PDB file of C-alpha atoms in Angstrom:
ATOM      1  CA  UNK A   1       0.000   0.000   0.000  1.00  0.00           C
ATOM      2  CA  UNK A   2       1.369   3.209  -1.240  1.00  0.00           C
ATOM      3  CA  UNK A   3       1.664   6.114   1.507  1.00  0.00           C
ATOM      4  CA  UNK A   4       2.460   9.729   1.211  1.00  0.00           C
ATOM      5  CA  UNK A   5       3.713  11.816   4.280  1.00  0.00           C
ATOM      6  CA  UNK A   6       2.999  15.286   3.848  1.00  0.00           C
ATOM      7  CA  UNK A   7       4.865  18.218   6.113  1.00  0.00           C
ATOM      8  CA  UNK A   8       5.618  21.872   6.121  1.00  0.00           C
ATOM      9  CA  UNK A   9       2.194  23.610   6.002  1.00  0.00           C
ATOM     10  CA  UNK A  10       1.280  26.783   7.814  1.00  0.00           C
ATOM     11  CA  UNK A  11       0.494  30.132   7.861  1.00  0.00           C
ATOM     12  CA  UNK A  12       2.136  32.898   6.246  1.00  0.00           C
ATOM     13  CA  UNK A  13       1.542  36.325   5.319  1.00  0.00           C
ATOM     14  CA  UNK A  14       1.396  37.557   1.724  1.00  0.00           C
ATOM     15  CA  UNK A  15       4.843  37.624  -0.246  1.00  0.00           C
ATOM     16  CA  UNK A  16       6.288  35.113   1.985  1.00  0.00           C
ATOM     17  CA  UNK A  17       7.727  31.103   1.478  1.00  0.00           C
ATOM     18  CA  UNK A  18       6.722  28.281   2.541  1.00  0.00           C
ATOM     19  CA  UNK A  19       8.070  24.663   1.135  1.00  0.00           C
ATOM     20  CA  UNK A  20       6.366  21.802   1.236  1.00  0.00           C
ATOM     21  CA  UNK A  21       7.590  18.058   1.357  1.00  0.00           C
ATOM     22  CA  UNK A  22       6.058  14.395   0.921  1.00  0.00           C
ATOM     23  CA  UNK A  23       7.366  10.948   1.348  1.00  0.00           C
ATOM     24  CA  UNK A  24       6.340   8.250  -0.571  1.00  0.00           C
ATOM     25  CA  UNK A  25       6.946   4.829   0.534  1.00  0.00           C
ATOM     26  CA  UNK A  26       5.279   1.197  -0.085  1.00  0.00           C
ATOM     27  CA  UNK A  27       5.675   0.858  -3.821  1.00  0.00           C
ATOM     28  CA  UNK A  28       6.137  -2.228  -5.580  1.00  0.00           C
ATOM     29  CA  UNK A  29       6.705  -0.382  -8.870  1.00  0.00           C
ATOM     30  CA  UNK A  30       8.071   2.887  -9.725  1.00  0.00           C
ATOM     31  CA  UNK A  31       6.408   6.305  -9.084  1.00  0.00           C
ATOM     32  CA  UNK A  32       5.734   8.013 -12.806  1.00  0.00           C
ATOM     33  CA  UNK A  33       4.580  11.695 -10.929  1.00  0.00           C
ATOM     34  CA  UNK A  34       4.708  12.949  -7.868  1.00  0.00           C
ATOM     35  CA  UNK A  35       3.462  15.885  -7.023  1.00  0.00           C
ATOM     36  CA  UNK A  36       0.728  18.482  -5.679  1.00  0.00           C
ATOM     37  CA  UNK A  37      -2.722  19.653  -5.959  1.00  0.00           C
ATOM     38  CA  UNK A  38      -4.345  22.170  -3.505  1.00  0.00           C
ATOM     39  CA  UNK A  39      -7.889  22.529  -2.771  1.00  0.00           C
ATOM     40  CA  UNK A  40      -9.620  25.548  -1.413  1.00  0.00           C
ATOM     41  CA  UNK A  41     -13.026  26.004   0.609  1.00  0.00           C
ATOM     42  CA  UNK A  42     -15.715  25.864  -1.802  1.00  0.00           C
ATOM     43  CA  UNK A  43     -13.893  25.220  -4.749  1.00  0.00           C
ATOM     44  CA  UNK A  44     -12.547  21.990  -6.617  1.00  0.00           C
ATOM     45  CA  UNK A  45      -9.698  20.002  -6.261  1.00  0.00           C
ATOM     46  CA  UNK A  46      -6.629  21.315  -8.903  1.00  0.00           C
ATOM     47  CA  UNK A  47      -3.775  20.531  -9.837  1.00  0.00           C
ATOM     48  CA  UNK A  48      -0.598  23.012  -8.639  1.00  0.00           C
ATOM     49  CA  UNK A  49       2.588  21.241  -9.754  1.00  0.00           C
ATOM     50  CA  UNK A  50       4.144  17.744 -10.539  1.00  0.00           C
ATOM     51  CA  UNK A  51       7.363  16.230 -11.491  1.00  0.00           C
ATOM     52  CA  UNK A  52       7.599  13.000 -13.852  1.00  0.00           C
ATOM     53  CA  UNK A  53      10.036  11.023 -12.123  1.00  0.00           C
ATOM     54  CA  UNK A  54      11.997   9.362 -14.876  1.00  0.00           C
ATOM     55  CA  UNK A  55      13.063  12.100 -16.333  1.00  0.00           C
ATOM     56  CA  UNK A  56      12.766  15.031 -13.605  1.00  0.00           C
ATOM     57  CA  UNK A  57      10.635  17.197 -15.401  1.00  0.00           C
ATOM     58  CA  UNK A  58       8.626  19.500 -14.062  1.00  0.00           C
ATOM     59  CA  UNK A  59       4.568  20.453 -15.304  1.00  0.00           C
ATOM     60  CA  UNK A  60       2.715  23.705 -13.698  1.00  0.00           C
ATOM     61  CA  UNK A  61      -0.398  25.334 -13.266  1.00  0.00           C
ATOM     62  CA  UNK A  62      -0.801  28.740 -15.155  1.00  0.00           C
ATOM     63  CA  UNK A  63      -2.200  30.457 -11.695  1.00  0.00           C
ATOM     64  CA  UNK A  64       1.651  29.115  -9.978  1.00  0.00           C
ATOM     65  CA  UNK A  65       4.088  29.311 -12.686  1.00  0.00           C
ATOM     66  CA  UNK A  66       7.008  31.849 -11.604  1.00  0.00           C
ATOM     67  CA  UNK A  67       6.451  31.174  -7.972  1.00  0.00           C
ATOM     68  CA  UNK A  68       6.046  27.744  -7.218  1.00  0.00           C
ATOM     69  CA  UNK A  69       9.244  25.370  -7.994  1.00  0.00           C
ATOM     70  CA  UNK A  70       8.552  21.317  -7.460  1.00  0.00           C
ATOM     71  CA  UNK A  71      11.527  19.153  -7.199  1.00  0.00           C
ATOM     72  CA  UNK A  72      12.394  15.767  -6.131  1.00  0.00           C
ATOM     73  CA  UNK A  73      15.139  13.738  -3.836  1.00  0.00           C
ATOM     74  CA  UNK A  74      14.599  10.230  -5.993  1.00  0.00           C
ATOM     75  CA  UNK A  75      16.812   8.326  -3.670  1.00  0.00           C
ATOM     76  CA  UNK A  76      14.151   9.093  -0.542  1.00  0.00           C
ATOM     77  CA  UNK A  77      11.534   9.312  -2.573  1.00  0.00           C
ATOM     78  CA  UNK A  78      10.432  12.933  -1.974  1.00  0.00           C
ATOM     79  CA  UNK A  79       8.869  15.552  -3.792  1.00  0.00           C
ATOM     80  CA  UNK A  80       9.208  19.261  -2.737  1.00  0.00           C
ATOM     81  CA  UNK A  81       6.982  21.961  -3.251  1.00  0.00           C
ATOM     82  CA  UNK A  82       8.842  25.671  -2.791  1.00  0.00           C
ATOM     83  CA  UNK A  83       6.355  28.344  -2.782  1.00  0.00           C
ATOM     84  CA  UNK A  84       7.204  31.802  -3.068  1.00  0.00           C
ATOM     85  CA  UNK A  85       5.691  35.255  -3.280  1.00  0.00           C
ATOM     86  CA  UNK A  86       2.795  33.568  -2.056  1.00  0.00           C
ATOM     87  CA  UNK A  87      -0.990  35.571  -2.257  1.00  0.00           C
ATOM     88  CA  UNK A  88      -4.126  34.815  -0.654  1.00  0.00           C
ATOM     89  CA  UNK A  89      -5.523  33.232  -3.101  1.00  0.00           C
ATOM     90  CA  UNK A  90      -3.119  30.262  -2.742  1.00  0.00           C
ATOM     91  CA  UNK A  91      -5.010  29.509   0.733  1.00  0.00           C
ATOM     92  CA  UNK A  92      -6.139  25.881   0.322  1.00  0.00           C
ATOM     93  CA  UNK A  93      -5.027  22.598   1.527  1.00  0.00           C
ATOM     94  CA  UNK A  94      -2.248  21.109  -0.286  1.00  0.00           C
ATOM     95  CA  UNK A  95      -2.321  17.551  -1.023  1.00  0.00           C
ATOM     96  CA  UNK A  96       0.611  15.058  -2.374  1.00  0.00           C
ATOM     97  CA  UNK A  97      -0.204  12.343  -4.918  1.00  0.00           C
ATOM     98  CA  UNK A  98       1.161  10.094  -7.004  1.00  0.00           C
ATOM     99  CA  UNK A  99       0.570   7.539  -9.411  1.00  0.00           C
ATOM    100  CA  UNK A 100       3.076   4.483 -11.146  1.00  0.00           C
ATOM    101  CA  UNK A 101       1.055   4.952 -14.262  1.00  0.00           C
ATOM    102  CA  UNK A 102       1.951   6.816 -17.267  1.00  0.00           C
ATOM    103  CA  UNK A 103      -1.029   8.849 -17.345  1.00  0.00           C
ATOM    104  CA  UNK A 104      -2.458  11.250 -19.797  1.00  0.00           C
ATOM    105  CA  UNK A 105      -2.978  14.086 -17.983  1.00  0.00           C
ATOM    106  CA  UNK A 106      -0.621  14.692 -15.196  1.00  0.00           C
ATOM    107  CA  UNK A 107      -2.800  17.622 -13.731  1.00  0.00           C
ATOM    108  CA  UNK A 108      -6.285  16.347 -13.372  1.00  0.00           C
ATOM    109  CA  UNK A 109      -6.732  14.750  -9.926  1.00  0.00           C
ATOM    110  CA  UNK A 110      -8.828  11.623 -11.557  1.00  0.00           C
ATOM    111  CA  UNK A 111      -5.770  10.585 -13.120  1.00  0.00           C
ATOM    112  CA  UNK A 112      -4.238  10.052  -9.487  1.00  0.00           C
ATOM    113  CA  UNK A 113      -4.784   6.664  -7.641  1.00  0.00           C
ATOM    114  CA  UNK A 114      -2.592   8.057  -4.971  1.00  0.00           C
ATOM    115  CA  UNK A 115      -3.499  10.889  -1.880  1.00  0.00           C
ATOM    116  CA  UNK A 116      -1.574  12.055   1.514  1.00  0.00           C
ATOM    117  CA  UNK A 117      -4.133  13.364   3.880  1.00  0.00           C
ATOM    118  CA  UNK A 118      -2.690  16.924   2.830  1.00  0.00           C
ATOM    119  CA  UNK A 119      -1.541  19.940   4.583  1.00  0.00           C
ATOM    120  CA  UNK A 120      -2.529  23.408   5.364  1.00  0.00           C
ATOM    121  CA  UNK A 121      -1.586  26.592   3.641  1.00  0.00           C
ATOM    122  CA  UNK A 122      -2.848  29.869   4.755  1.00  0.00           C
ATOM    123  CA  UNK A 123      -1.833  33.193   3.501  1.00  0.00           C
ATOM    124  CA  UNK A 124      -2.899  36.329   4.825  1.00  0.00           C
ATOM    125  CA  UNK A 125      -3.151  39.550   3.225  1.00  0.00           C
TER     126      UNK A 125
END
């Protein structure tokens, strides 16, 4: 059973960092993507970032690109999710997934068979 340890959530005012992490373990077969989606109160679930594995490249969301940055340690099997110049609207909770599936659409969360419970983000203006 595939598991996915999320940490580094929290509150932060507008401008500032925060960088997220999440720990995959249990496997059998290789991750394909790892990475992030965020959903906010009253809206639905999105993708933010995610990083093919294989070949350590990177896919973002329009409303991120510039300030978000995912990366990966593949020998601990952990993604990272830097977020800076953060805004308000980025107030959600932040959720690692993954999938070993070469999947279509890497930032739609039906392609993901794979959750962590997530993690807070809140920025205030």
């Amino acid at each position: 059973q595939v598991r996915l340890l999320e940490s580094g959530g929290g509150q932060v005012q507008a401008g500032g960092s925060l960088r997220l992490s999440c720990a995959a373990s249990g496997s059998s077969s290789t991750n394909v993507y790892m990475g992030w989606f965020r959903q906010a109160p009253g809206k639905e679930r999105e993708g933010v970032a995610v990083i093919n594995i294989p070949s350590d490249w990177p896919l973002y969301a329009d409303p991120i690109k510039g300030r978000f940055t995912v990366s990966q340690d593949k020998g601990n099997n952990t993604v990272y999710l830097q977020m800076d110049s953060l805004k308000p609207e980025d107030t959600a909770m932040y959720y690692c997934v993954t999938t070993t599936d070469w999947i279509q659409w890497p930032l739609r969360p039906g392609e993901y068979k794979y959750w962590g419970q997530g993690t807070q983000v809140t920025v205030s203006s």
